[in-house]
XYZ file of C-alpha atoms in Angstrom:
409
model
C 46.986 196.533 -57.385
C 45.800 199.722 -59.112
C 42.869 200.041 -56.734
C 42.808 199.002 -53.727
C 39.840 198.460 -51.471
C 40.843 201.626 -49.665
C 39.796 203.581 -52.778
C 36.355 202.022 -52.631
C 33.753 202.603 -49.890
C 34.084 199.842 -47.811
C 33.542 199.064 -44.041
C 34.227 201.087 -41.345
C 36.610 200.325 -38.961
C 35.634 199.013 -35.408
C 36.777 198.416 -32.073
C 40.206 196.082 -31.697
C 41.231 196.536 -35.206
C 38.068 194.475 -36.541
C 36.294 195.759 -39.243
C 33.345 194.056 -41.479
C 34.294 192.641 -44.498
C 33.798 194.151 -47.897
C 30.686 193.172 -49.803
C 28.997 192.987 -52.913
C 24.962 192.116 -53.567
C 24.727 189.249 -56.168
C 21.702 187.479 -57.367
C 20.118 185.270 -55.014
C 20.792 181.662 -55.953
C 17.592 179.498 -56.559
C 17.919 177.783 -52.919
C 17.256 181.021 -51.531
C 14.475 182.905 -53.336
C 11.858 182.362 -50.556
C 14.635 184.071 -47.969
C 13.379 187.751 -47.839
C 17.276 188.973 -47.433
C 19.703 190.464 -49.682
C 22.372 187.901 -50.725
C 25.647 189.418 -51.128
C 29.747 188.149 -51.945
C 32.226 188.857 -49.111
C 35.830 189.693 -49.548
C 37.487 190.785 -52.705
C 35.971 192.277 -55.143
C 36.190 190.356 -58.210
C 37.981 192.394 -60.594
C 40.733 193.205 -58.127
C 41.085 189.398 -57.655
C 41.436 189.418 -61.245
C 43.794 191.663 -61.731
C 45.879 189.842 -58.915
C 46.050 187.106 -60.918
C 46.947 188.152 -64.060
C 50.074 190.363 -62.275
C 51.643 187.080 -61.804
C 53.490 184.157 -63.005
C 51.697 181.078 -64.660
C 51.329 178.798 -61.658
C 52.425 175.480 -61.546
C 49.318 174.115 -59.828
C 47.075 176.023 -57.712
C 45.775 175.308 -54.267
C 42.320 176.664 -53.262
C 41.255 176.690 -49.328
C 37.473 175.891 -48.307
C 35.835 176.502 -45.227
C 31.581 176.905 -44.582
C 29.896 174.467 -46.691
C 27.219 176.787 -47.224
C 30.035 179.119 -48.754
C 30.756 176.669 -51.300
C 29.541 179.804 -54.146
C 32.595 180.892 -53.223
C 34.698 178.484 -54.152
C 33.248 177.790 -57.451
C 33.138 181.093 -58.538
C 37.339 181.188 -57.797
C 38.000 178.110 -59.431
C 35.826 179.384 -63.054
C 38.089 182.773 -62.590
C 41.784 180.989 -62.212
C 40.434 178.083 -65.288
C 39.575 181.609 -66.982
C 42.765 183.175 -67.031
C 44.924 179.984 -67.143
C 42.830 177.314 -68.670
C 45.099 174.320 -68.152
C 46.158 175.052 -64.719
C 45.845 172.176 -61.999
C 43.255 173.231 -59.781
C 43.298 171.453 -55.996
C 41.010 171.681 -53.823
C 41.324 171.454 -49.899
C 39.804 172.870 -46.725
C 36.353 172.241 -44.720
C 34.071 172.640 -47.260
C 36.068 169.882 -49.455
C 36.446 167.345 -46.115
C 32.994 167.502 -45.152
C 31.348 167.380 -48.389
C 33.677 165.498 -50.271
C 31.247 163.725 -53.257
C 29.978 167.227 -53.425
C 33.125 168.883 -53.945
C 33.979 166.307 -56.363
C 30.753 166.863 -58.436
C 30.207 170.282 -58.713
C 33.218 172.491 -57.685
C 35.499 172.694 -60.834
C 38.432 171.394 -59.654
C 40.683 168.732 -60.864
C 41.534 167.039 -57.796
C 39.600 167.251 -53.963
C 41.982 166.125 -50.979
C 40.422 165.222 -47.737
C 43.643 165.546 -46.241
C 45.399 168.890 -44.544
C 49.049 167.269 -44.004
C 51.616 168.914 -46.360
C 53.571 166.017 -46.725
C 50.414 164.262 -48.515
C 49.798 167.780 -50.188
C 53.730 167.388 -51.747
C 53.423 163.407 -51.887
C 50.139 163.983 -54.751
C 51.972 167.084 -56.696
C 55.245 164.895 -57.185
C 52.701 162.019 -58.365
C 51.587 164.865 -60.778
C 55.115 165.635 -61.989
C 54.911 169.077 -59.984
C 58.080 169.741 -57.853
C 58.534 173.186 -56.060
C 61.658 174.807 -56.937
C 62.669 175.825 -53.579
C 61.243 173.184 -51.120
C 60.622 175.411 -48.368
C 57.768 177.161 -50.483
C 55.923 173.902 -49.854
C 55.667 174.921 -46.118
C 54.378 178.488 -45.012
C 55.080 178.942 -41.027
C 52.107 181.305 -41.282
C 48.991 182.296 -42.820
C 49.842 184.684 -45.736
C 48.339 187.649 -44.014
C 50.614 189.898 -45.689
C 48.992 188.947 -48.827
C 45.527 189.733 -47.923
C 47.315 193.569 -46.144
C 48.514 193.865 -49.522
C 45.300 193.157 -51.068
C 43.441 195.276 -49.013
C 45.912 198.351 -49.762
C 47.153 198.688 -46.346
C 47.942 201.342 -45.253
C 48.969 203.262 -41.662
C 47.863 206.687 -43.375
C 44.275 206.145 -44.210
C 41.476 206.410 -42.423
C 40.394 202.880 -43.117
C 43.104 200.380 -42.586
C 41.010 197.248 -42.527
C 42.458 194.132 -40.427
C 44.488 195.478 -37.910
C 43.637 191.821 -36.219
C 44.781 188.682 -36.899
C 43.427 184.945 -35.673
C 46.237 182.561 -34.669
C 45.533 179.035 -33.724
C 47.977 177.472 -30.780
C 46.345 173.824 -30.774
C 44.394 171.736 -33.206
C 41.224 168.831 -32.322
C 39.511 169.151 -28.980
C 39.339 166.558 -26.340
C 35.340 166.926 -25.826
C 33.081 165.625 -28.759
C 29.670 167.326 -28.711
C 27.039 166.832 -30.656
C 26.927 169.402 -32.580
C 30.738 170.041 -33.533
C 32.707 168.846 -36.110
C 36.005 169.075 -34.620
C 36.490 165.594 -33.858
C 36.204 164.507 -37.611
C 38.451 167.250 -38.995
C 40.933 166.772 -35.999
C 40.812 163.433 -34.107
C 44.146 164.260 -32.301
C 44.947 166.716 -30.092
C 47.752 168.347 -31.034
C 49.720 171.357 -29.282
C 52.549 174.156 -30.807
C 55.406 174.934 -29.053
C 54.814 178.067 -26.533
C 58.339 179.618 -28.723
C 56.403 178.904 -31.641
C 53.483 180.905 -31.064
C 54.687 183.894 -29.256
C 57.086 183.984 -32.392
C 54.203 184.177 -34.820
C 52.805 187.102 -32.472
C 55.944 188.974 -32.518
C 56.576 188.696 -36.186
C 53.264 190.090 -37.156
C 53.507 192.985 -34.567
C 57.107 193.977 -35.675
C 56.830 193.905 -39.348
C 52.731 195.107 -39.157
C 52.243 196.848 -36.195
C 49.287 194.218 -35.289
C 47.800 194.512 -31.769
C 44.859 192.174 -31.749
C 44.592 188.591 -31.503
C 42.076 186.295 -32.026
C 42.760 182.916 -30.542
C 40.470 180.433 -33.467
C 41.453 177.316 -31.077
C 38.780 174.640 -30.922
C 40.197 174.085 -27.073
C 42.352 176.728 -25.966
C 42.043 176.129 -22.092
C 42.765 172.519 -22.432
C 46.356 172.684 -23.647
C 48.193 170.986 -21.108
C 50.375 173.543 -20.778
C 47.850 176.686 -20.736
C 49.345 178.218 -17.439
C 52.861 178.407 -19.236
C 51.302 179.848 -22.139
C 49.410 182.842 -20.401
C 52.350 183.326 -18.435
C 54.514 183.537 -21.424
C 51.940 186.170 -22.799
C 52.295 187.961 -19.823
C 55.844 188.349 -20.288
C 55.677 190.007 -23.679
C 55.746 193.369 -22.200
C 53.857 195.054 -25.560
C 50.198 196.874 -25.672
C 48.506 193.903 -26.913
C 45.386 192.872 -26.426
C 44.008 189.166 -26.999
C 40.464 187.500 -27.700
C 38.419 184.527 -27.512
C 35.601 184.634 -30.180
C 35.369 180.812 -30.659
C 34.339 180.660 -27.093
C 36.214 178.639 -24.183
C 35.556 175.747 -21.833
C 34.567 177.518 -18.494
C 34.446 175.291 -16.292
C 38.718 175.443 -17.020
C 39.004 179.040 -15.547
C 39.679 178.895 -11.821
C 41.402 181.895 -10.058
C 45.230 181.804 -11.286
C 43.485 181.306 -14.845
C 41.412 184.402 -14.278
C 44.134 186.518 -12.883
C 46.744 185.241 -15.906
C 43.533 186.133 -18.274
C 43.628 189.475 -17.572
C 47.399 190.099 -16.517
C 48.017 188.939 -20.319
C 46.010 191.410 -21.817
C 42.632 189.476 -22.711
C 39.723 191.852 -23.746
C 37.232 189.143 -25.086
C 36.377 186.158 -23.423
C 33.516 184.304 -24.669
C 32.388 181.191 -23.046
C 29.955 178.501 -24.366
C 27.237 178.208 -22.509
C 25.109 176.136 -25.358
C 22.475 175.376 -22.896
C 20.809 175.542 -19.755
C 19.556 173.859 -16.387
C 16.102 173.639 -17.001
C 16.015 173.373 -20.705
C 16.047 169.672 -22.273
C 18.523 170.238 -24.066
C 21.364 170.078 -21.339
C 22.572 166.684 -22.752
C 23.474 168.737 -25.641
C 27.186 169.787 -24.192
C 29.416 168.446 -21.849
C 31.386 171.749 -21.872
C 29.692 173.549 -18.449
C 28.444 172.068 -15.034
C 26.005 174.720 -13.186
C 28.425 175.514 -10.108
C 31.624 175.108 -12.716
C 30.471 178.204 -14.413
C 29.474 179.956 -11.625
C 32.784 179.611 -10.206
C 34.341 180.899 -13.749
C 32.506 183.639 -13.741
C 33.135 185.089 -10.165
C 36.972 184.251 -11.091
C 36.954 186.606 -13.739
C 35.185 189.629 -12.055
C 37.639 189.142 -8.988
C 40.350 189.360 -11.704
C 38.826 192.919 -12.751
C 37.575 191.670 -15.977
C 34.170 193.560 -16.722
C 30.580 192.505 -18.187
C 31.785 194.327 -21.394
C 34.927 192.154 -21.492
C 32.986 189.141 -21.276
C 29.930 187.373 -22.839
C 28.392 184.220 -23.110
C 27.619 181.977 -26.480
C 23.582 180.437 -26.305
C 22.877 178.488 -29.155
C 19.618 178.330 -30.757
C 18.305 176.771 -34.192
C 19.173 172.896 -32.451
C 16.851 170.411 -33.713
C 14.378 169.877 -30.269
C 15.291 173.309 -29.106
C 12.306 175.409 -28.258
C 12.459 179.160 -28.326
C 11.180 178.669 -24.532
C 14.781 176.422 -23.428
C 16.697 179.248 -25.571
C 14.569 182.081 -23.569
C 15.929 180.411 -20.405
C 19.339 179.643 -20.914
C 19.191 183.468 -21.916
C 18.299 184.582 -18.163
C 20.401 181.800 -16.809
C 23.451 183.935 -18.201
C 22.369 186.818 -17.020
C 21.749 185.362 -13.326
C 25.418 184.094 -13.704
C 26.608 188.163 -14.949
C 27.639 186.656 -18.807
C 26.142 188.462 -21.273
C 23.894 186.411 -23.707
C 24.990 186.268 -27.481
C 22.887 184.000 -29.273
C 24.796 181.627 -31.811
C 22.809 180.063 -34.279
C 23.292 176.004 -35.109
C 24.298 174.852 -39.005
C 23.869 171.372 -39.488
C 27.489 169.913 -40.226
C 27.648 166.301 -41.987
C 29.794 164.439 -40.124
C 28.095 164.993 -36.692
C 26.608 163.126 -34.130
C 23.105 165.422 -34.686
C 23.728 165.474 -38.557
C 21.347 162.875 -39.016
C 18.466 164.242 -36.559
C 19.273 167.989 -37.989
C 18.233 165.881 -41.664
C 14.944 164.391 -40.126
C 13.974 167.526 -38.379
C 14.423 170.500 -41.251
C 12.228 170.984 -43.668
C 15.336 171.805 -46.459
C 16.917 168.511 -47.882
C 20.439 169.205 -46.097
C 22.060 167.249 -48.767
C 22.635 170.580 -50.593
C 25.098 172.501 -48.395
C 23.178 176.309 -49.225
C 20.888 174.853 -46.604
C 23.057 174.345 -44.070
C 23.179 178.256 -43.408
C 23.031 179.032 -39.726
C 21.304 182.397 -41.086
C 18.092 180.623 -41.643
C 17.487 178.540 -38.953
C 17.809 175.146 -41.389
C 16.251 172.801 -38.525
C 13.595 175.124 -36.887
C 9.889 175.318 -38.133
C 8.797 178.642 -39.233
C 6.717 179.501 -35.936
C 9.959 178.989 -33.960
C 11.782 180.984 -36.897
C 9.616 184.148 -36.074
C 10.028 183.909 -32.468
C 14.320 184.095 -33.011
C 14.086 188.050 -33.314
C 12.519 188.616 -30.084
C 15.230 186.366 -28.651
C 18.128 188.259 -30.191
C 16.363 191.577 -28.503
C 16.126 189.877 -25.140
C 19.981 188.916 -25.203
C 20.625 192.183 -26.746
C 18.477 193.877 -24.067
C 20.190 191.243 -21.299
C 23.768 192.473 -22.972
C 22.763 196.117 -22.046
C 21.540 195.978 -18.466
C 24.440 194.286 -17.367
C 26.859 196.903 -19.089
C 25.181 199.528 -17.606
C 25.211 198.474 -14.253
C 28.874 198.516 -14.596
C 29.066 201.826 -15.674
């Protein structure tokens, strides 16, 4: 592309090859006009998107991705853009967004046809129904994401000062065993389901070969509970490259014993977040089955015996739940700091499809049946005076986060 995001003023780059994304202030949809926040459009600009297009061939069909249902905007806005430039194209819909909503997807997305189903061979079963055969049947089936695409897209570049994702997220497992209350895993993935060790340390090595990529973050629902998670770390281990792996969609803790700890760190782990959605004295401890007390406790002083540090490692509190006071939140804050996790507050959406779904609908004060509302960002199933206490909670776990850096310093 003629310009790429390089060119613009976009985010800085930040530590392990993260960087924000790029972003764009649009006018605040209806939904949203009481929300005293800018409202902005994340990723690529539109005009470079565009211009993408219109560089290549006339599709066949086209196959969109979804993920937040609050992001649904999004999706719209890419399906008016491709019926734009090729007005007959066959628009499909897929993803999150399109499973969990589906009548809403149907109604009010733009596209011709909404599957509820992620399995290729149904994808390739409905195009040949459609007359729509790919030339070369191995295009059907990608063994990666198409990061290179989005590199590409991005203009990277080893030169420039800003070279965007230097990170990648790679999934080794689908489902998760647990069903909590609050998680939508189980309906997207009702199976288990594990990739071949060879598998996944080939998709590591490919991207660090052909892109130099260091960082990893592991988007597993259940990392710690594939059955074979010992051979995997060990197999990490074994890699012998400066790589450095992370957990940002938080891990079962009460997993981690010593050997776990030790292989955690031996492999080259830098972020390990653990979910630690409630606490002991807060009423909402039925919430998870993730963590017992002593469990944890025994997690944690696994992984500082292993020479992981505070900064290494943090703890995921989340607030926003429907019967949650700011009080239970306030607690489970200085319960992870007694333990030596630092707090990071996560903040509940309301996901159809979930055991609390229908509770989160009786307690908010948005109708939840438009997806806009389910926006962790406002706190969709607190009341207000709850709503104002939230940024004195983010500075306590902010403030928490701190102390226990510093005393490690």
């Amino acid at each position: 592309s003629s310009m790429p995001l390089k060119r613009r003023r976009g985010p800085v780059p930040k530590s392990y090859g993260t960087s924000k994304y790029y972003k764009e202030e649009v006018a605040k949809p209806p939904q949203y006009q009481h929300i005293q926040r800018r409202f902005s459009r994340y990723g690529i600009p539109l005009d470079l998107l565009k211009e993408q297009l219109l560089s290549m061939q006339r599709p066949k069909v086209v196959l969109v991705g979804s993920m937040m249902t609050y992001w649904y905007l999004g999706v719209q806005e890419v399906i008016r853009i491709l019926k734009e430039i090729w007005p007959d194209v066959f628009v499909i819909l897929g993803g999150i967004y399109a499973r969990l909503c589906y009548e809403h997807a149907k109604r009010s997305s733009g596209a011709d046809m909404v599957l509820t189903t992620k399995d290729p061979k149904d994808v390739e079963d409905k195009l040949n129904l459609l007359g729509i055969f790919p030339e070369d049947p191995k295009e059907m089936y990608h063994p990666y994401p198409a990061y290179d695409m989005f590199f590409q897209a991005l203009g990277h570049d080893d030169n420039t000062k800003h070279t965007y994702s230097k990170a990648i997220a790679i999934r080794t497992t689908e489902g998760c065993p647990l069903s909590c209350s609050y998680c939508a895993s189980k309906f997207l993935n009702p199976n288990m389901g594990s990739r071949a060790i060879q598998d996944v340390i080939e998709e590591i090595l490919f991207w660090n070969s052909r892109y130099g990529i260091q960082d990893y973050a592991f988007y597993d629902d259940a990392l710690l509970m594939r059955p074979d998670i010992i051979s995997l770390l060990e197999a990490l281990c074994s890699l012998k490259k400066d790589l450095r792996f992370h957990t940002p969609n938080g891990l079962h803790g009460r997993i981690i014993d010593k050997n776990m700890a030790e292989l955690l760190k031996q492999a080259g782990f830098k972020t390990i977040r653990i979910g630690l959605e409630t606490s002991r004295t807060d009423q909402t401890w039925d919430y998870d089955e993730k963590l017992k007390a002593k469990e944890l406790e025994r997690a944690v002083d696994a992984l500082y015996l292993a020479g992981l540090f505070p900064k290494d490692l943090g703890a995921y509190v989340l607030v926003g739940l429907p019967g949650q006071t700011p009080k239970g939140v306030k607690q489970a804050l200085y319960y992870a700091k007694a333990l030596g996790l630092p707090p990071y507050l996560a903040e509940y959406s309301p996901i159809p499809h979930t055991r609390l779904w229908e509770r989160a609908r009786l307690e908010s004060k948005y109708p939840l049946e438009e997806p806009l509302f389910h926006n962790n960002t406002i706190l969709p199933c607190w009341p207000e005076p709850y709503r104002e206490e939230f940024k004195v909670l983010k500075e306590t776990a902010l403030e928490i986060r701190r102390e226990l850096t510093k005393a490690c310093l």
